[in-house]
Coordinates of C-alpha atoms and ligand atoms in Angstrom, one line a residue:
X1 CA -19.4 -15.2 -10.1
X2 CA -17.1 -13.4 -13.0
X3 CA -18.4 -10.6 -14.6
X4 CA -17.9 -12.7 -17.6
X5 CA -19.6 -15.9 -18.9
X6 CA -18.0 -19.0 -20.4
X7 CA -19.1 -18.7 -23.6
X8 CA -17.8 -14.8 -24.1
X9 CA -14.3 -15.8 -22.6
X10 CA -14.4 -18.3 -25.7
X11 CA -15.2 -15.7 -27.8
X12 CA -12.9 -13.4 -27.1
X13 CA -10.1 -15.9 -27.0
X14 CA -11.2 -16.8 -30.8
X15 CA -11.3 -13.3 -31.7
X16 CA -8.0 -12.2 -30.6
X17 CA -9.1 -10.7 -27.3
X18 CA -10.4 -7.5 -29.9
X19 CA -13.9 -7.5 -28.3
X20 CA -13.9 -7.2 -24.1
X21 CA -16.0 -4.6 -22.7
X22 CA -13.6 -2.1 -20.9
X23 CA -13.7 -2.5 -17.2
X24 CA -14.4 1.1 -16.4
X25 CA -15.2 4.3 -18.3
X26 CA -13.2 6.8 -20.1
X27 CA -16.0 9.6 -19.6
X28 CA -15.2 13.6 -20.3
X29 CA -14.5 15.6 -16.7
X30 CA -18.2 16.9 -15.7
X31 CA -18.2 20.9 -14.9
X32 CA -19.2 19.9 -10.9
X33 CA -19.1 16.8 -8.4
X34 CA -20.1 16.2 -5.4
X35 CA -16.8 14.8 -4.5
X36 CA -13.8 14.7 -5.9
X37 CA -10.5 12.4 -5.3
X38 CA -7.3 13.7 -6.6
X39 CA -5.2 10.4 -7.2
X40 CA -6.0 7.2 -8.8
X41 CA -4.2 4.8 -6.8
X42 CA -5.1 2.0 -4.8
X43 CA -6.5 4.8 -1.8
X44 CA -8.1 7.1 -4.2
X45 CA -9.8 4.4 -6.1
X46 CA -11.3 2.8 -2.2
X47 CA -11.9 6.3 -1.3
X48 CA -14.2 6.9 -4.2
X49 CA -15.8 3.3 -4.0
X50 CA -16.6 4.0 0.0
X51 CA -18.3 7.1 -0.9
X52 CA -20.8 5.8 -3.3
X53 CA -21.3 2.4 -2.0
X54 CA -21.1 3.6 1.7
X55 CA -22.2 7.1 2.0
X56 CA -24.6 7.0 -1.1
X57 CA -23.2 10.3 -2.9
X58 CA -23.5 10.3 -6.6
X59 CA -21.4 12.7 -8.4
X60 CA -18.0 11.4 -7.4
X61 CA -14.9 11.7 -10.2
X62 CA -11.6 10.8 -9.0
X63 CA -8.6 12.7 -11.1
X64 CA -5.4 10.8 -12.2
X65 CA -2.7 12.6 -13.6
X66 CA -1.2 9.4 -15.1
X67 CA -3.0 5.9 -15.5
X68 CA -4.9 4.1 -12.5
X69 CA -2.3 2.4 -10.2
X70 CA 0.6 4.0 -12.0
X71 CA 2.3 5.0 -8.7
X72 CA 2.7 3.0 -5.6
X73 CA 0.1 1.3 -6.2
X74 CA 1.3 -0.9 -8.7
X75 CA 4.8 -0.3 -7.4
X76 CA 4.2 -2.4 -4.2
X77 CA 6.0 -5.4 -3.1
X78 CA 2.0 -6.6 -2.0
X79 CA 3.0 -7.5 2.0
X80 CA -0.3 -7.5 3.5
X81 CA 0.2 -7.7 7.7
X82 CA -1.2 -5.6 11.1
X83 CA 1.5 -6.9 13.0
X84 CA 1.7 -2.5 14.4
X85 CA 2.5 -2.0 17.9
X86 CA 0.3 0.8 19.4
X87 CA -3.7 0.2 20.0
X88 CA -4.9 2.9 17.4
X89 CA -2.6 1.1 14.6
X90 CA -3.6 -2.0 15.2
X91 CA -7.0 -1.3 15.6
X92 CA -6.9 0.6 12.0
X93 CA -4.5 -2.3 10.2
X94 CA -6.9 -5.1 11.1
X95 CA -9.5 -3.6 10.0
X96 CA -8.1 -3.2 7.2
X97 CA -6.2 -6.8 6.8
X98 CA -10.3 -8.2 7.8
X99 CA -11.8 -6.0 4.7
X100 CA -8.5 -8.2 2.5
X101 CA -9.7 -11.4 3.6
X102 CA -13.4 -10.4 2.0
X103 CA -12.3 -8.1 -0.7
X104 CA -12.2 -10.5 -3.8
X105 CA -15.9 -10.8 -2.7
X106 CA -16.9 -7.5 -1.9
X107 CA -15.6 -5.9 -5.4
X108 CA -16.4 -9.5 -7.4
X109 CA -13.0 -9.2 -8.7
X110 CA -10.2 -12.0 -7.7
X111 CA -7.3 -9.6 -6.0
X112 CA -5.3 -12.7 -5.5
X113 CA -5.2 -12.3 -1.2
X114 CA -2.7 -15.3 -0.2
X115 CA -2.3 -15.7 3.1
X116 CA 0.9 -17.4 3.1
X117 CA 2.2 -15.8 6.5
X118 CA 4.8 -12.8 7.2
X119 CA 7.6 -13.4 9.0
X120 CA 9.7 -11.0 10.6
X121 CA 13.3 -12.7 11.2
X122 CA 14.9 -11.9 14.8
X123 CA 18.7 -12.1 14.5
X124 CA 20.3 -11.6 17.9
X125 CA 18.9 -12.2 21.1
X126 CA 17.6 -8.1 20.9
X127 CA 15.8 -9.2 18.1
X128 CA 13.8 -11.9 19.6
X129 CA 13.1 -9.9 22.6
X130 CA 11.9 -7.1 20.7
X131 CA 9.5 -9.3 18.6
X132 CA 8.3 -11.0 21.8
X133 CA 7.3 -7.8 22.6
X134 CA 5.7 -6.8 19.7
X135 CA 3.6 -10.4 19.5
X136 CA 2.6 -9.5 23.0
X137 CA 1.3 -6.4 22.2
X138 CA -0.9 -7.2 18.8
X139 CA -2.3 -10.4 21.1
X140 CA -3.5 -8.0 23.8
X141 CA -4.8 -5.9 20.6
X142 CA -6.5 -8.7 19.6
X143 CA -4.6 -9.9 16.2
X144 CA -2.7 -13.5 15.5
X145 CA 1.2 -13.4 16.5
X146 CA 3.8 -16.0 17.5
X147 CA 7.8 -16.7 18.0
X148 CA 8.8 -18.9 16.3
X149 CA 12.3 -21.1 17.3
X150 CA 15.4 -20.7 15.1
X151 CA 14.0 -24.5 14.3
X152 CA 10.8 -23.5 13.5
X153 CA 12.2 -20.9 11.2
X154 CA 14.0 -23.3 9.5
X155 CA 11.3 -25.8 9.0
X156 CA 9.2 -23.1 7.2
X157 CA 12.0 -21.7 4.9
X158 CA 14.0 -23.8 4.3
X159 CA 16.1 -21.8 1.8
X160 CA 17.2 -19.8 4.7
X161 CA 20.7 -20.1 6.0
X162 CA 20.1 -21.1 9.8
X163 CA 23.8 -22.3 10.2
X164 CA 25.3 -20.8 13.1
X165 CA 28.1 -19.5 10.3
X166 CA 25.4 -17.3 8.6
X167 CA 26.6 -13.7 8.5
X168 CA 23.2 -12.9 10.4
X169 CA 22.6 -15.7 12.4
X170 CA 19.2 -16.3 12.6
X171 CA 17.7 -16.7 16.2
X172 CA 13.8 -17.0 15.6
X173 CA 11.1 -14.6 14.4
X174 CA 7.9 -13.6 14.8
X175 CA 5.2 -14.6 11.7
X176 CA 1.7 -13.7 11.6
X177 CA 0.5 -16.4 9.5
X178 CA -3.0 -14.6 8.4
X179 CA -0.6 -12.1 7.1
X180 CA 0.2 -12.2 2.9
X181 CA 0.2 -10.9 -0.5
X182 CA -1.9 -9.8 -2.8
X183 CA -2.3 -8.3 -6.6
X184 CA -1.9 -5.0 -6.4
X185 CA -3.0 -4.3 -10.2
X186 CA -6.2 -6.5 -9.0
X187 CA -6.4 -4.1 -5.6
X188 CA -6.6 -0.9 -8.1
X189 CA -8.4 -2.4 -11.0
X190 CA -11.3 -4.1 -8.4
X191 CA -11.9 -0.7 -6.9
X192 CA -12.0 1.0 -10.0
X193 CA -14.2 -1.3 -11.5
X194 CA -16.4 -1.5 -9.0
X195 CA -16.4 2.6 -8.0
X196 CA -17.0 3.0 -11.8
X197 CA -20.1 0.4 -11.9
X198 CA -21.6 3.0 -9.5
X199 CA -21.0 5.5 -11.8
X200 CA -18.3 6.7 -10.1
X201 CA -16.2 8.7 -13.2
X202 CA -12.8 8.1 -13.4
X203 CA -10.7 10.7 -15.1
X204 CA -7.1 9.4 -16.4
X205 CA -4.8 11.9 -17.6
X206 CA -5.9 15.1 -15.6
X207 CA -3.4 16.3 -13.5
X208 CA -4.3 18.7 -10.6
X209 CA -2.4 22.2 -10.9
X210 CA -4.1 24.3 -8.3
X211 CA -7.4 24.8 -6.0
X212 CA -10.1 27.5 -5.6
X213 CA -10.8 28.4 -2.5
X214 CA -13.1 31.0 -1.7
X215 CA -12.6 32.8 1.9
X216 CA -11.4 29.5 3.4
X217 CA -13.6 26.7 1.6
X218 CA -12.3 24.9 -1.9
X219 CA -14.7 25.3 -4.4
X220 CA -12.7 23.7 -7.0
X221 CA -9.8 22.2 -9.0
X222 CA -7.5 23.5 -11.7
X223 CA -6.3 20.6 -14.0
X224 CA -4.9 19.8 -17.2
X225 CA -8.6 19.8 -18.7
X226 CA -9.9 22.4 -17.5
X227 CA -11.7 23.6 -14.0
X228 CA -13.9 21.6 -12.1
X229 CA -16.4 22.4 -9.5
X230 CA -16.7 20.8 -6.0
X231 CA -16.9 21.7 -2.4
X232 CA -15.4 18.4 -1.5
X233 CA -12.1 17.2 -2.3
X234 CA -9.9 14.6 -1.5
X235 CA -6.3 14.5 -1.7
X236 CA -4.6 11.1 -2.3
X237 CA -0.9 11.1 -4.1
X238 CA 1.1 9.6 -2.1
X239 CA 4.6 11.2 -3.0
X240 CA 3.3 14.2 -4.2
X241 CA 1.3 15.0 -1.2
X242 CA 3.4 18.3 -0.2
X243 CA 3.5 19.4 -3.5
X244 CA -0.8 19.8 -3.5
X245 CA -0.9 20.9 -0.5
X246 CA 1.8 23.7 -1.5
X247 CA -0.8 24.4 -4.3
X248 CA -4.2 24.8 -1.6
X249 CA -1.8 27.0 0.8
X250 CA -0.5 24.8 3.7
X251 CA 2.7 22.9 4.6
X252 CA 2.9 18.9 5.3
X253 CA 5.3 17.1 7.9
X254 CA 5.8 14.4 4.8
X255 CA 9.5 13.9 2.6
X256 CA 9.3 12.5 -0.3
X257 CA 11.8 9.7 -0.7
X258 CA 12.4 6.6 -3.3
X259 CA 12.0 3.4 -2.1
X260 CA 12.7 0.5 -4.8
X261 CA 12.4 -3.1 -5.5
X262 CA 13.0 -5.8 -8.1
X263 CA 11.9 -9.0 -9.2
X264 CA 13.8 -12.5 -10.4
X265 CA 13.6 -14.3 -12.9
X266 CA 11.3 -17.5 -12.3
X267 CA 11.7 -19.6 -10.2
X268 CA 10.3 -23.1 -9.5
X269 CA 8.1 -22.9 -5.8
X270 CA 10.8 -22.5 -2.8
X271 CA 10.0 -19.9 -1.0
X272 CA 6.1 -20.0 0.4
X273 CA 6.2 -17.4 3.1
X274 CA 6.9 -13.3 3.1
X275 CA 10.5 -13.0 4.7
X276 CA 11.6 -10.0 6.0
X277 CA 15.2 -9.4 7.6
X278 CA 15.1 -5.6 9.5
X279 CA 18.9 -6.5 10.4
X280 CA 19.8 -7.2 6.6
X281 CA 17.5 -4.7 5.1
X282 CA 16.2 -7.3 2.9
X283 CA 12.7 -8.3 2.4
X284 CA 11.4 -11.2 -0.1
X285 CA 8.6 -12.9 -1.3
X286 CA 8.1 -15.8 -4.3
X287 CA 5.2 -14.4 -6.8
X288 CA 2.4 -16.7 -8.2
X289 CA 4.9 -16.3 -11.3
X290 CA 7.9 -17.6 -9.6
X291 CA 9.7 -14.4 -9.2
X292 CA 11.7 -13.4 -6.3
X293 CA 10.4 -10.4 -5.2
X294 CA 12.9 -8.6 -3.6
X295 CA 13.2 -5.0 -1.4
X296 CA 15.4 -3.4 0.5
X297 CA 15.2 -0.2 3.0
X298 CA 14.0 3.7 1.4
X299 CA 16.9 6.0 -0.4
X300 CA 18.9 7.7 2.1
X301 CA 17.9 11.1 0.5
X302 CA 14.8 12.9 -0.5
X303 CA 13.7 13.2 -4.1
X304 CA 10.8 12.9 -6.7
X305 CA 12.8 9.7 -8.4
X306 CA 10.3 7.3 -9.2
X307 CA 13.2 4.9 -10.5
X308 CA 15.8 2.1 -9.1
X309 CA 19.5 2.7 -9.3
X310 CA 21.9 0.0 -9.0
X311 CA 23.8 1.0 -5.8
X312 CA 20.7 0.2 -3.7
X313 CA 20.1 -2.4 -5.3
X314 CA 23.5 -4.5 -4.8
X315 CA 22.9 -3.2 -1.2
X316 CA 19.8 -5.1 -1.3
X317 CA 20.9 -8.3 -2.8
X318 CA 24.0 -8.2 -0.7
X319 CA 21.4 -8.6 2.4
X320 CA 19.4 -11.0 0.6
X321 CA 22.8 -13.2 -0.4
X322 CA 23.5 -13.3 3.3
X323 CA 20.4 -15.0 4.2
X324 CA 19.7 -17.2 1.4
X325 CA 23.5 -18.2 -0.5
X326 CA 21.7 -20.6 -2.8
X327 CA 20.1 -17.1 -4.5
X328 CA 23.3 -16.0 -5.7
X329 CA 23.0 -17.6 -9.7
X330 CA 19.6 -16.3 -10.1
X331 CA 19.6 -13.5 -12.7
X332 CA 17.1 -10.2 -12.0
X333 CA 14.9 -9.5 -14.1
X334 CA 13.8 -5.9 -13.5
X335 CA 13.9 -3.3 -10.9
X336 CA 11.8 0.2 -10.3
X337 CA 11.6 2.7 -7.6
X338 CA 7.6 4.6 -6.5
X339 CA 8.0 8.1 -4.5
X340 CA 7.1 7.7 -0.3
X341 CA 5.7 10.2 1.6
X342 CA 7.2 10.3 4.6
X343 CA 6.1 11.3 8.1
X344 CA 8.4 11.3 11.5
X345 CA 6.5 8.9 13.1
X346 CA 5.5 6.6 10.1
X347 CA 2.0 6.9 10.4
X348 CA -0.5 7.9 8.0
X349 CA -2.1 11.1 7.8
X350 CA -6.2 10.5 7.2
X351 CA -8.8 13.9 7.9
X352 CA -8.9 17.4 8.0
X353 CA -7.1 20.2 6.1
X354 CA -6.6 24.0 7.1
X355 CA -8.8 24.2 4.1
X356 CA -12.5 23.8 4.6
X357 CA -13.7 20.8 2.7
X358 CA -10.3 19.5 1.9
X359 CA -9.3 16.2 3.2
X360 CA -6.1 14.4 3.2
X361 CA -5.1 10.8 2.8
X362 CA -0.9 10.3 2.8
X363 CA 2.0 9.6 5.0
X364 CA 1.7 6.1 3.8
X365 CA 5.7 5.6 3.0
X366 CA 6.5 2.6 2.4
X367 CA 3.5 0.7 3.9
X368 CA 0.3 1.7 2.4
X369 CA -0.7 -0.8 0.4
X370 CA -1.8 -3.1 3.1
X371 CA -4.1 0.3 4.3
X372 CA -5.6 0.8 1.2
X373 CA -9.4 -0.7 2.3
X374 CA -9.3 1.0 5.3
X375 CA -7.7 4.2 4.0
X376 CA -10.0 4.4 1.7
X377 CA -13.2 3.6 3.8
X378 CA -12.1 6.3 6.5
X379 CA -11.4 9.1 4.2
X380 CA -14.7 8.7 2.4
X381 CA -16.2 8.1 6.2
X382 CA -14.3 12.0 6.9
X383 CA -15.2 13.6 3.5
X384 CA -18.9 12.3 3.8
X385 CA -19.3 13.6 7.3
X386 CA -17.0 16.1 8.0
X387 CA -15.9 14.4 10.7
X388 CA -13.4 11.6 11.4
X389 CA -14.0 7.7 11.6
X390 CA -13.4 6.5 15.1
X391 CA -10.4 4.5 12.9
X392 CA -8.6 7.7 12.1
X393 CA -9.2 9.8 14.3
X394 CA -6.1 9.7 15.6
X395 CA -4.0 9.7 12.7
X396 CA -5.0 13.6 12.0
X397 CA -2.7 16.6 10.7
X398 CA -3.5 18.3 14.8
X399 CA -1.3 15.3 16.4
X400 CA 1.8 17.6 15.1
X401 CA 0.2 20.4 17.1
X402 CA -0.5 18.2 19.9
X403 CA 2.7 16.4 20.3
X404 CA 0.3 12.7 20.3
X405 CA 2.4 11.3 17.5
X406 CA 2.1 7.1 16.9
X407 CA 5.9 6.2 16.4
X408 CA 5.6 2.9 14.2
X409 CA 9.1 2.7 12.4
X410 CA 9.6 -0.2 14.1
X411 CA 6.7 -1.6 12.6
X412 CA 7.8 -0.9 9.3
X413 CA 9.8 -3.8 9.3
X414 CA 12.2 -1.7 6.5
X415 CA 14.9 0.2 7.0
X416 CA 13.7 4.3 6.9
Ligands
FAD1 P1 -0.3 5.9 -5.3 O1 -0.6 4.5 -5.7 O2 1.1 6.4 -5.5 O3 -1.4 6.8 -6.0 C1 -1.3 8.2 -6.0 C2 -1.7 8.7 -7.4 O4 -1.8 10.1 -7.4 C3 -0.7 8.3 -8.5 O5 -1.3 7.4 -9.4 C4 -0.2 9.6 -9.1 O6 0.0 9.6 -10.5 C5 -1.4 10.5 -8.7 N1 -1.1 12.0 -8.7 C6 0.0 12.6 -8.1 N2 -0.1 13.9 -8.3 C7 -1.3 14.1 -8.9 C8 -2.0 15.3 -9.4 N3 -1.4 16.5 -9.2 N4 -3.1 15.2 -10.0 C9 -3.7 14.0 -10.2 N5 -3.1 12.8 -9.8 C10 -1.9 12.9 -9.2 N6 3.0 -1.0 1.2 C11 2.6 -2.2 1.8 O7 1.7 -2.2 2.5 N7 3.3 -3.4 1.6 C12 4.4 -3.5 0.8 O8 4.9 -4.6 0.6 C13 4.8 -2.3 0.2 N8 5.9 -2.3 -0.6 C14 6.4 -1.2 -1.3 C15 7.4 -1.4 -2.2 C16 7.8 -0.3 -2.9 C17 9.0 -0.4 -3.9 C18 7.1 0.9 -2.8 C19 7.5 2.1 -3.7 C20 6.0 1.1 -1.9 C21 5.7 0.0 -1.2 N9 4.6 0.0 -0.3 C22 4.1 -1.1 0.4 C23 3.9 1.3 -0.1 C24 2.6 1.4 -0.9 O9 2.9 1.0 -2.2 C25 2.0 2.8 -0.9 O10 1.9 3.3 0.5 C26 0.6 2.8 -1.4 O11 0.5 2.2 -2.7 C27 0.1 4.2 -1.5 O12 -1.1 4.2 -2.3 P2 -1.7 5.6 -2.7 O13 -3.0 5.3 -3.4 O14 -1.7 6.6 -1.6 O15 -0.6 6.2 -3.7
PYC2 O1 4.6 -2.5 4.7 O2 5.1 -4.6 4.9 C1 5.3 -3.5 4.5 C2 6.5 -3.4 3.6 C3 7.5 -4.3 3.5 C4 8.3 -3.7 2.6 C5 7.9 -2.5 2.2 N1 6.7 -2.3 2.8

């Protein structure tokens, strides 16, 4: 049931849209929490809901130096999938793709989850043996896969170019058809609503500038309104990850790198499945609105550039040309770029800091977005407890120490 009855939707409408109640608070920064999340995006936001409506704290504020889903967040290209190779991955992405398929529910706020299947194309007969043994691999981990024929593929899309004179011939795939899209405004905007229903404060322009710590333990933040009190603190900013944990005294395996994408001008429906080419370095997707939504692989070098530049993007739609000709009239619309963090073996980094009380959520690249339930849910499971959910327990900062890294980049299905 909407938060919102019939009769004040018609209201609203006849009044210009002047008189909706605002989804969450704007409330003054408190001198003390009990938790604090540094980062309003889709992680931060989960993070802060999990604590109150899991773990029953009730001080929690998260801080956002910008607006609520300003960064990746709202930046994504919305692929929702937990087609990853290695049992800890697959265990953690499923859990997290199961929480999407009852979100809209769980935060009574329509995110938009359309399971429309992603398909991973295979273009050579390497291709098709690698995604045979990928499928194999998330069926013995218990999650939906198959091949499909170079028929098959062309049955489902049928844009595609599945001529044998296609640049990149196309052999098969692999699809996981409970694999999608969703809203990602509606992914931030449900958690926040919901986190700040249970009075969870969420602070918009506050940027983090420093820590306190006091002989090993944080007992604070430094931001652009002033100091704030807690002994618990989460870190959440995605591409800005090294540059807090600079500030609290300790150095991250994460690069920060641009990774961009654009959208189309409408389109009439013809394209009904997420189609991504690792050969090309093309991805694409059709919007609710019609728009092509279109990606390619991460900027070759590292920077802070949350922007697109036009290089890439021919690169991009070069790859996309190739596989689908009949795009080549259709004008673009707009094109942006969100800051990655990076790690070597393109998993996420969820726990423990060198700094008692500080906790860590990043290494998400270019594939968070899909994490964002379970990220969230385990780092409020770690800062709650102290201790890690069985989920990410193996995605800790010590597996850099250890040597038991989880190499996904294959799973990334991008370029990196
Ligand atoms: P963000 O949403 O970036 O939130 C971090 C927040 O921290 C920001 O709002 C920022 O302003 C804030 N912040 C930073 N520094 C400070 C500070 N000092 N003080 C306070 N606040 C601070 N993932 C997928 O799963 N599927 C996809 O299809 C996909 N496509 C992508 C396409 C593109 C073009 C990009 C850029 C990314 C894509 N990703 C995708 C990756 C995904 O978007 C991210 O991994 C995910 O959104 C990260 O979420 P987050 O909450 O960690 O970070
Ligand atoms: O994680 O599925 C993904 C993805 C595709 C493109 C960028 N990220």
């Amino acid at each position: 049931m909407s938060h919102y009855s019939a009769l004040s939707i018609a209201r609203n409408a006849l009044s210009g849209h002047s008189n909706w109640d605002p989804a969450w608070r704007s409330p003054e920064p408190a001198a003390a929490y009990d938790a604090i999340v540094i980062g309003g995006g889709g992680h931060g936001l989960a993070t802060a809901y999990y604590l109150v409506r899991v773990h029953g704290l009730v001080k929690v504020a998260v801080l956002e130096k910008g607006w609520i889903g300003g960064g990746n967040t709202g930046r994504n290209t919305t692929i929702i999938r937990s087609n990853y190779f290695y049992p800890e991955s697959a265990a953690f992405y499923e859990f997290s793709l199961k929480q999407y398929e009852r979100l809209s529910s769980e935060l009574n706020f329509n995110i938009m989850f359309s399971q429309r299947g992603v398909l991973v194309l295979g273009h050579s007969r390497h291709d098709m043996e690698m995604h045979r043994r990928s499928a194999n691999a998330m069926r013995l981990n218990g999650i939906d896969a198959d091949i499909l024929s170079r028929d098959e593929v062309a049955k489902l899309v049928p844009a595609l170019d599945c001529s044998p004179q296609a640049r990149f011939p196309i052999w098969g795939g692999m699809i996981q058809r409970r694999g999608g899209t969703a809203r990602h405004d509606a992914v931030a905007w449900g958690y926040a609503r919901a986190a700040d229903a249970r009075g969870v404060d969420i602070i918009q322009n506050c940027e983090v500038t420093g820590f306190t710590i006091h002989q090993g333990q944080v007992t604070g933040v430094e931001t652009t309104r002033g100091a704030i009190k807690s002994n618990r603190i989460g870190i959440a900013v995605a591409g800005h990850s090294s540059i807090l944990a600079a500030k609290a005294g300790f150095r991250l395996p994460v690069k920060s790198y641009a990774l961009q994408a654009m959208v189309s001008e409408p389109l009439k429906p013809v394209l009904d499945t997420v189609v991504l080419s690792p050969a090309t370095g093309t991805y694409l997707s059709q919007s609710d609105k019609g728009e092509l939504v279109i990606g390619g692989g991460l900027d070759l070098y590292a920077s802070y550039a949350q922007r697109g530049n036009l290089p890439v993007n021919e690169n991009t739609i070069t790859g996309m040309l190739a596989m689908f000709p009949t795009f080549s009239r259709v004008r673009m619309l707009r094109h942006w770029g969100g800051v990655c963090d990076v790690v070597h073996d393109s998993s996420p980094i969820i726990g423990k800091t060198p700094v008692e009380g500080l906790y860590l959520s990043c290494g998400w690249g270019t594939g968070g977005f899909k994490a964002i339930p379970a990220g969230g849910y385990c780092l409020a499971h770690t800062m709650a407890t102290g201790d890690p959910h069985e989920l990410n327990a193996a995605f800790g900062l010590d597996r850099f120490n250890t040597g038991a890294l989880i190499d996904e980049a294959a799973a990334a299905s991008i370029p990196h």
